[in-house]
Short mmCIF file of C-alpha atoms in Angstrom, two decimals:
data_model
loop_
_atom_site.label_atom_id
_atom_site.label_comp_id
_atom_site.label_asym_id
_atom_site.label_seq_id
_atom_site.Cartn_x
_atom_site.Cartn_y
_atom_site.Cartn_z
CA MET P 80 0.14 -46.32 54.25
CA LYS P 81 -1.18 -42.77 54.65
CA SER P 82 2.34 -41.32 54.60
CA ILE P 83 3.21 -43.29 51.48
CA ALA P 84 0.05 -42.02 49.80
CA ILE P 85 1.05 -38.44 50.69
CA LEU P 86 4.51 -39.17 49.31
CA VAL P 87 3.07 -40.26 45.97
CA ALA P 88 0.67 -37.30 45.93
CA SER P 89 3.54 -34.88 46.53
CA LEU P 90 5.39 -36.29 43.51
CA GLY P 91 2.25 -35.78 41.46
CA ILE P 92 2.06 -32.16 42.62
CA ILE P 93 5.67 -31.50 41.66
CA LEU P 94 5.22 -33.12 38.24
CA LEU P 95 2.05 -31.07 37.57
CA ALA P 96 3.82 -27.89 38.73
CA ALA P 97 6.85 -28.66 36.51
CA GLU P 98 4.57 -28.97 33.46
CA LEU P 99 2.87 -25.66 34.27
CA PHE P 100 6.26 -24.03 34.89
CA VAL P 101 8.00 -25.16 31.68
CA ASN P 102 4.98 -24.08 29.65
CA GLY P 103 4.87 -20.72 31.41
CA VAL P 104 8.56 -19.88 31.07
CA GLU P 105 8.60 -20.84 27.39
CA TRP P 106 5.77 -18.39 26.73
CA LEU P 107 7.43 -15.73 28.92
CA GLY P 108 10.60 -16.11 26.94
CA LYS P 109 8.62 -15.70 23.72
CA LYS P 110 6.82 -12.59 24.98
CA LEU P 111 10.07 -11.00 26.16
CA ASN P 112 11.89 -12.10 22.99
CA LEU P 113 14.53 -14.05 24.94
CA SER P 114 16.73 -16.82 23.59
CA GLU P 115 16.26 -20.43 24.71
CA GLY P 116 19.52 -20.13 26.54
CA ALA P 117 18.25 -17.22 28.62
CA VAL P 118 14.88 -18.96 29.27
CA GLY P 119 16.52 -22.21 30.38
CA SER P 120 19.65 -20.92 32.11
CA VAL P 121 18.10 -17.92 33.89
CA LEU P 122 14.32 -17.95 34.17
CA ALA P 123 13.78 -21.68 34.56
CA ALA P 124 16.99 -22.28 36.51
CA VAL P 125 16.42 -19.57 39.13
CA GLY P 126 12.72 -20.40 39.50
CA THR P 127 13.18 -24.11 40.11
CA ALA P 128 16.18 -23.47 42.38
CA LEU P 129 13.91 -21.82 44.96
CA PRO P 130 13.25 -24.94 47.13
CA GLU P 131 16.91 -25.78 47.68
CA THR P 132 17.76 -22.08 48.05
CA ILE P 133 15.32 -21.54 50.89
CA ILE P 134 16.72 -24.45 52.97
CA PRO P 135 20.23 -23.01 53.66
CA ILE P 136 18.87 -19.51 54.33
CA ILE P 137 16.44 -20.82 56.94
CA ALA P 138 19.09 -23.13 58.43
CA ILE P 139 21.66 -20.35 58.78
CA LEU P 140 19.33 -17.58 60.01
CA PHE P 141 17.01 -19.65 62.21
CA GLY P 142 19.07 -22.74 63.04
CA GLY P 143 19.88 -21.59 66.56
CA GLN P 144 22.98 -20.16 68.15
CA GLY P 145 25.10 -23.31 67.86
CA SER P 146 27.00 -24.56 64.88
CA GLU P 147 24.30 -26.99 63.72
CA GLY P 148 22.35 -24.47 61.70
CA ARG P 149 25.56 -23.18 60.14
CA ASP P 150 26.71 -26.67 59.21
CA ILE P 151 23.32 -27.60 57.72
CA GLY P 152 23.30 -24.38 55.75
CA ILE P 153 26.77 -24.78 54.32
CA GLY P 154 26.08 -28.42 53.55
CA ALA P 155 22.94 -27.49 51.67
CA ILE P 156 24.75 -24.77 49.74
CA LEU P 157 27.52 -27.16 48.57
CA GLY P 158 25.15 -30.10 48.14
CA ALA P 159 23.07 -28.42 45.46
CA PRO P 160 25.92 -28.06 42.90
CA LEU P 161 26.92 -31.65 43.58
CA MET P 162 23.38 -32.93 42.99
CA LEU P 163 22.90 -30.84 39.87
CA SER P 164 26.21 -31.73 38.23
CA THR P 165 25.92 -35.47 38.98
CA LEU P 166 22.49 -36.89 39.76
CA ALA P 167 20.43 -34.39 37.78
CA MET P 168 22.62 -34.95 34.74
CA PHE P 169 22.28 -38.70 35.21
CA VAL P 170 18.50 -38.42 35.17
CA THR P 171 18.65 -36.23 32.07
CA GLY P 172 20.88 -38.74 30.30
CA LEU P 173 18.53 -41.55 31.28
CA ALA P 174 15.63 -39.55 29.80
CA VAL P 175 17.55 -39.19 26.55
CA ILE P 176 17.90 -42.99 26.35
CA ILE P 177 14.23 -43.57 27.19
CA PHE P 178 13.00 -41.07 24.58
CA ARG P 179 15.69 -41.76 21.97
CA ARG P 180 13.32 -43.25 19.40
CA ARG P 181 11.17 -40.13 19.23
CA ARG P 182 14.21 -37.81 19.11
CA MET P 183 15.66 -36.73 15.77
CA HIS P 184 19.22 -36.81 17.20
CA GLY P 185 18.74 -40.05 19.16
CA MET P 186 21.16 -40.19 22.08
CA LYS P 187 22.92 -36.93 21.20
CA VAL P 188 21.95 -33.92 23.30
CA VAL P 189 22.21 -31.08 20.77
CA ALA P 190 21.92 -27.98 22.93
CA ASP P 191 23.13 -24.48 22.11
CA TYR P 192 26.91 -24.78 22.15
CA SER P 193 27.77 -21.27 23.31
CA THR P 194 25.22 -21.30 26.13
CA MET P 195 26.23 -24.65 27.52
CA SER P 196 29.95 -23.92 27.24
CA ARG P 197 29.48 -20.58 28.99
CA ASP P 198 27.40 -22.13 31.79
CA LEU P 199 29.80 -24.98 32.53
CA LEU P 200 32.91 -22.76 32.29
CA PHE P 201 31.37 -20.14 34.60
CA PHE P 202 30.34 -22.88 37.04
CA MET P 203 33.80 -24.41 37.20
CA ILE P 204 35.54 -21.06 37.71
CA ILE P 205 33.19 -19.43 40.18
CA PHE P 206 32.56 -22.60 42.21
CA ALA P 207 36.29 -23.18 42.49
CA VAL P 208 36.62 -19.57 43.75
CA ALA P 209 33.88 -20.24 46.32
CA ILE P 210 35.71 -23.34 47.52
CA LEU P 211 39.05 -21.52 47.68
CA ALA P 212 37.34 -18.80 49.74
CA GLY P 213 36.54 -21.54 52.27
CA MET P 214 40.28 -22.09 52.78
CA ILE P 215 40.98 -18.45 53.66
CA PRO P 216 41.87 -18.17 57.38
CA PRO P 217 39.27 -16.50 59.65
CA GLY P 218 41.71 -13.62 60.25
CA LEU P 219 41.31 -12.56 56.63
CA ARG P 220 37.54 -12.09 56.77
CA THR P 221 37.69 -8.92 54.64
CA LEU P 222 39.22 -10.91 51.77
CA GLN P 223 36.42 -13.45 52.00
CA LEU P 224 33.78 -10.72 51.81
CA ALA P 225 35.57 -9.17 48.80
CA VAL P 226 35.45 -12.56 47.04
CA ALA P 227 31.70 -12.83 47.77
CA VAL P 228 31.10 -9.39 46.23
CA ILE P 229 32.99 -10.41 43.10
CA MET P 230 30.86 -13.59 42.86
CA VAL P 231 27.63 -11.56 43.00
CA ILE P 232 28.91 -9.16 40.31
CA SER P 233 29.93 -12.11 38.17
CA TYR P 234 26.40 -13.50 38.24
CA VAL P 235 24.90 -10.11 37.35
CA VAL P 236 27.25 -9.96 34.31
CA TYR P 237 26.27 -13.54 33.36
CA VAL P 238 22.51 -12.72 33.45
CA ARG P 239 23.09 -9.58 31.42
CA THR P 240 24.97 -11.56 28.79
CA MET P 241 22.24 -14.23 28.57
CA PHE P 242 19.45 -11.64 28.14
CA ARG P 243 21.36 -10.02 25.27
CA GLU P 244 21.33 -13.19 23.15
CA GLU P 245 19.06 -13.24 20.14
CA ARG P 246 15.90 -15.35 20.31
CA ASP P 247 15.80 -18.67 18.43
CA ILE P 248 12.83 -17.97 16.17
CA GLU P 249 12.51 -21.55 14.93
CA SER P 250 11.86 -22.83 18.46
CA ASP P 251 8.35 -21.30 18.60
CA SER P 252 6.70 -23.53 15.99
CA GLU P 253 5.94 -26.48 18.24
CA MET P 254 5.12 -24.65 21.47
CA PRO P 255 1.96 -25.94 23.18
CA PRO P 256 -0.64 -23.32 24.04
CA CYS P 257 -0.36 -21.38 27.32
CA TYR P 258 -2.40 -23.32 29.85
CA PHE P 259 -3.76 -20.24 31.64
CA ASP P 260 -4.61 -18.41 28.40
CA ARG P 261 -4.89 -20.70 25.42
CA ARG P 262 -6.12 -18.00 23.02
CA GLN P 263 -3.95 -14.92 23.52
CA ALA P 264 -1.27 -15.92 26.05
CA ALA P 265 -1.45 -12.50 27.72
CA LEU P 266 1.65 -11.59 29.69
CA HIS P 267 -0.17 -11.10 33.00
CA ARG P 268 -1.78 -14.55 32.76
CA ILE P 269 1.60 -16.09 31.90
CA ALA P 270 3.01 -14.45 35.00
CA VAL P 271 0.14 -15.82 37.13
CA GLN P 272 0.76 -19.31 35.72
CA ILE P 273 4.45 -19.15 36.62
CA ILE P 274 3.75 -17.89 40.12
CA VAL P 275 1.18 -20.64 40.71
CA ALA P 276 3.62 -23.23 39.37
CA LEU P 277 6.42 -22.00 41.69
CA ALA P 278 4.06 -22.08 44.66
CA LEU P 279 3.07 -25.66 43.82
CA ILE P 280 6.75 -26.60 43.39
CA ILE P 281 7.69 -25.29 46.85
CA PHE P 282 4.57 -26.81 48.42
CA GLY P 283 5.14 -30.18 46.74
CA ALA P 284 8.84 -30.30 47.65
CA ASN P 285 8.11 -29.47 51.27
CA LEU P 286 5.31 -32.04 51.42
CA PHE P 287 7.65 -34.63 49.91
CA VAL P 288 10.36 -33.98 52.48
CA GLU P 289 7.95 -34.07 55.40
CA SER P 290 6.29 -37.29 54.21
CA VAL P 291 9.69 -38.91 53.70
CA LYS P 292 10.60 -38.03 57.28
CA VAL P 293 7.47 -39.81 58.52
CA VAL P 294 8.26 -42.86 56.39
CA ALA P 295 11.87 -42.84 57.68
CA VAL P 296 10.71 -42.81 61.30
CA THR P 297 8.07 -45.49 60.64
CA TYR P 298 10.48 -47.87 58.97
CA GLY P 299 13.57 -47.04 61.04
CA VAL P 300 15.68 -45.31 58.40
CA PRO P 301 18.59 -43.46 60.05
CA ALA P 302 18.16 -39.67 60.12
CA PHE P 303 21.56 -38.98 58.54
CA VAL P 304 20.59 -41.13 55.53
CA LEU P 305 17.51 -38.98 55.14
CA ALA P 306 19.45 -35.72 55.40
CA LEU P 307 22.21 -36.89 53.09
CA ILE P 308 20.21 -38.48 50.30
CA VAL P 309 16.43 -38.04 50.29
CA THR P 310 16.05 -34.34 51.17
CA PRO P 311 18.54 -33.06 48.55
CA ILE P 312 17.01 -35.30 45.89
CA ALA P 313 13.56 -33.96 46.74
CA THR P 314 14.60 -30.33 46.48
CA GLU P 315 16.17 -30.94 43.07
CA LEU P 316 13.09 -32.71 41.70
CA PRO P 317 11.76 -29.60 39.87
CA GLU P 318 14.96 -29.32 37.76
CA LYS P 319 14.87 -33.05 37.03
CA PHE P 320 11.17 -33.10 35.99
CA ASN P 321 11.56 -29.95 33.90
CA SER P 322 14.55 -31.37 32.07
CA VAL P 323 12.86 -34.73 31.42
CA ILE P 324 9.83 -32.93 29.95
CA TRP P 325 12.01 -30.79 27.69
CA ILE P 326 14.17 -33.81 26.64
CA SER P 327 11.00 -35.69 25.62
CA ARG P 328 10.08 -32.74 23.39
CA GLU P 329 13.66 -32.48 21.99
CA LYS P 330 14.23 -29.04 23.44
CA ASP P 331 17.76 -29.83 24.55
CA THR P 332 18.91 -26.26 25.15
CA LEU P 333 16.06 -25.72 27.61
CA ALA P 334 16.59 -29.13 29.22
CA LEU P 335 20.32 -28.71 29.87
CA GLY P 336 20.12 -24.96 30.42
CA ASN P 337 17.64 -25.58 33.22
CA ILE P 338 20.32 -27.60 35.06
CA THR P 339 23.49 -25.74 34.06
CA GLY P 340 21.83 -22.40 34.77
CA ALA P 341 20.88 -23.63 38.22
CA MET P 342 24.50 -24.76 38.65
CA VAL P 343 25.66 -21.20 37.87
CA PHE P 344 23.12 -19.71 40.29
CA GLN P 345 23.94 -22.20 43.03
CA SER P 346 27.70 -21.72 42.61
CA SER P 347 27.71 -17.91 42.74
CA LEU P 348 24.86 -16.12 44.53
CA ILE P 349 24.13 -18.79 47.10
CA PRO P 350 27.76 -19.44 48.18
CA ALA P 351 28.20 -15.65 48.31
CA LEU P 352 25.25 -15.53 50.69
CA GLY P 353 26.90 -18.28 52.71
CA ILE P 354 30.11 -16.24 52.93
CA PHE P 355 28.18 -13.15 54.06
CA LEU P 356 26.24 -15.02 56.75
CA THR P 357 28.82 -17.51 58.09
CA ASP P 358 32.57 -17.79 58.68
CA TRP P 359 32.66 -20.07 55.58
CA GLN P 360 35.24 -22.53 56.85
CA LEU P 361 34.82 -25.74 54.84
CA THR P 362 35.34 -29.34 56.05
CA ALA P 363 37.22 -32.07 54.17
CA GLY P 364 33.86 -33.61 53.25
CA ALA P 365 32.65 -30.37 51.73
CA LEU P 366 35.85 -30.07 49.73
CA PHE P 367 35.51 -33.65 48.53
CA SER P 368 31.96 -33.12 47.29
CA ALA P 369 33.02 -29.92 45.52
CA VAL P 370 35.85 -31.69 43.70
CA LEU P 371 33.44 -34.39 42.47
CA ALA P 372 31.04 -31.72 41.19
CA LEU P 373 33.85 -29.94 39.36
CA LEU P 374 35.15 -33.16 37.81
CA SER P 375 31.72 -34.11 36.56
CA ALA P 376 31.30 -30.65 34.99
CA LEU P 377 34.81 -30.83 33.47
CA ILE P 378 34.01 -34.11 31.64
CA MET P 379 30.82 -32.62 30.16
CA PHE P 380 32.61 -29.40 29.20
CA THR P 381 35.42 -31.32 27.50
CA GLN P 382 33.07 -33.39 25.29
CA LEU P 383 31.09 -30.28 24.48
CA ARG P 384 34.20 -28.42 23.34
CA ILE P 385 35.47 -31.33 21.27
CA HIS P 386 32.23 -32.67 19.71
CA LYS P 387 29.88 -29.64 20.03
CA HIS P 388 27.32 -31.86 21.73
CA ILE P 389 26.93 -34.01 24.85
CA SER P 390 26.02 -37.69 24.67
CA ALA P 391 23.66 -39.53 26.99
CA PRO P 392 26.47 -41.75 28.41
CA ILE P 393 28.52 -38.72 29.41
CA LEU P 394 25.50 -37.23 31.17
CA MET P 395 24.88 -40.52 32.94
CA ALA P 396 28.53 -40.61 34.03
CA GLY P 397 27.57 -37.97 36.56
CA GLY P 398 25.77 -40.66 38.48
CA LEU P 399 29.10 -42.39 39.05
CA PHE P 400 30.49 -39.33 40.81
CA TYR P 401 27.46 -39.17 43.06
CA ALA P 402 27.87 -42.89 43.82
CA VAL P 403 31.51 -42.28 44.75
CA PHE P 404 30.39 -39.56 47.17
CA LEU P 405 27.81 -41.84 48.80
CA VAL P 406 30.33 -44.69 49.20
CA ALA P 407 32.90 -42.30 50.70
CA VAL P 408 30.32 -40.97 53.22
CA PHE P 409 28.88 -44.33 54.25
CA LYS P 410 32.35 -45.83 54.70
CA GLY P 411 33.52 -42.85 56.69
CA ILE P 412 36.25 -41.94 54.23
CA VAL P 413 35.08 -38.34 54.42
CA ASN P 414 33.44 -36.66 57.37
CA CYS P 415 30.56 -34.36 56.40
#
């Protein structure tokens, strides 16, 4: 019972941290005169991506001399884009349905068209490049490293483009006061609030993972089930909570940008790091998960280009791709 109580408490910590974080980054964006696209796709996305970013780095650098650390690291790197493009989108779509009566656009997710299109297109291109790099023979290591450098440069160009967008002035009218400075919202106090929120996010995610491990051992849940499902879901909780909060407040650009921006970050800088630190030879299971992530993104991108918005059912369709992945793994169709 104690471990379950800790599990529930960790979720509460993550939820509290997510509220502090979304409030802080909104005010930071206002102070720096950034667009909602830049706030959601860069500031929020990179900040909440920290928990799942730390895992592969630790696994690769400190996972021992065998291949286990390398495999865990590569799996974590490729697992994040899959989770974001499928399960995180499903949760966001579900939130749209739950809050549809308080939303002006109902079940339509009316986010900034140019930002979302850019994010999804960048993700599909650069993630496909990262996967193709995993098919380059070990003898062409220099080519792999060159691809990694290009991926890093691409993300720098992406961030520069986002920061040059004009701010959406009308989005400031319904902003709640800054929690750490309700009167003036001074920049240094906003920064402190964001740092505290990030620390709580990392602490809560780690506490969640550790408590789930205890529960798994207590109730006899297989370790591979834990590694495959629970841990990735836990590390993506910040993005999910942030997006649900923003969906409930009808700030769709922030809600989707938080996820698609994390997809861009997790498909460029982090795989580039994986290429630099490992031989980056991908298994069939890794390739299968990448294809599912790309297909899910392609469906969203297609509706966005045709209708200039994304509907809740299309977002929830991402859950089907994640279900396909789970079925394939549990039935041994793919070997991860």
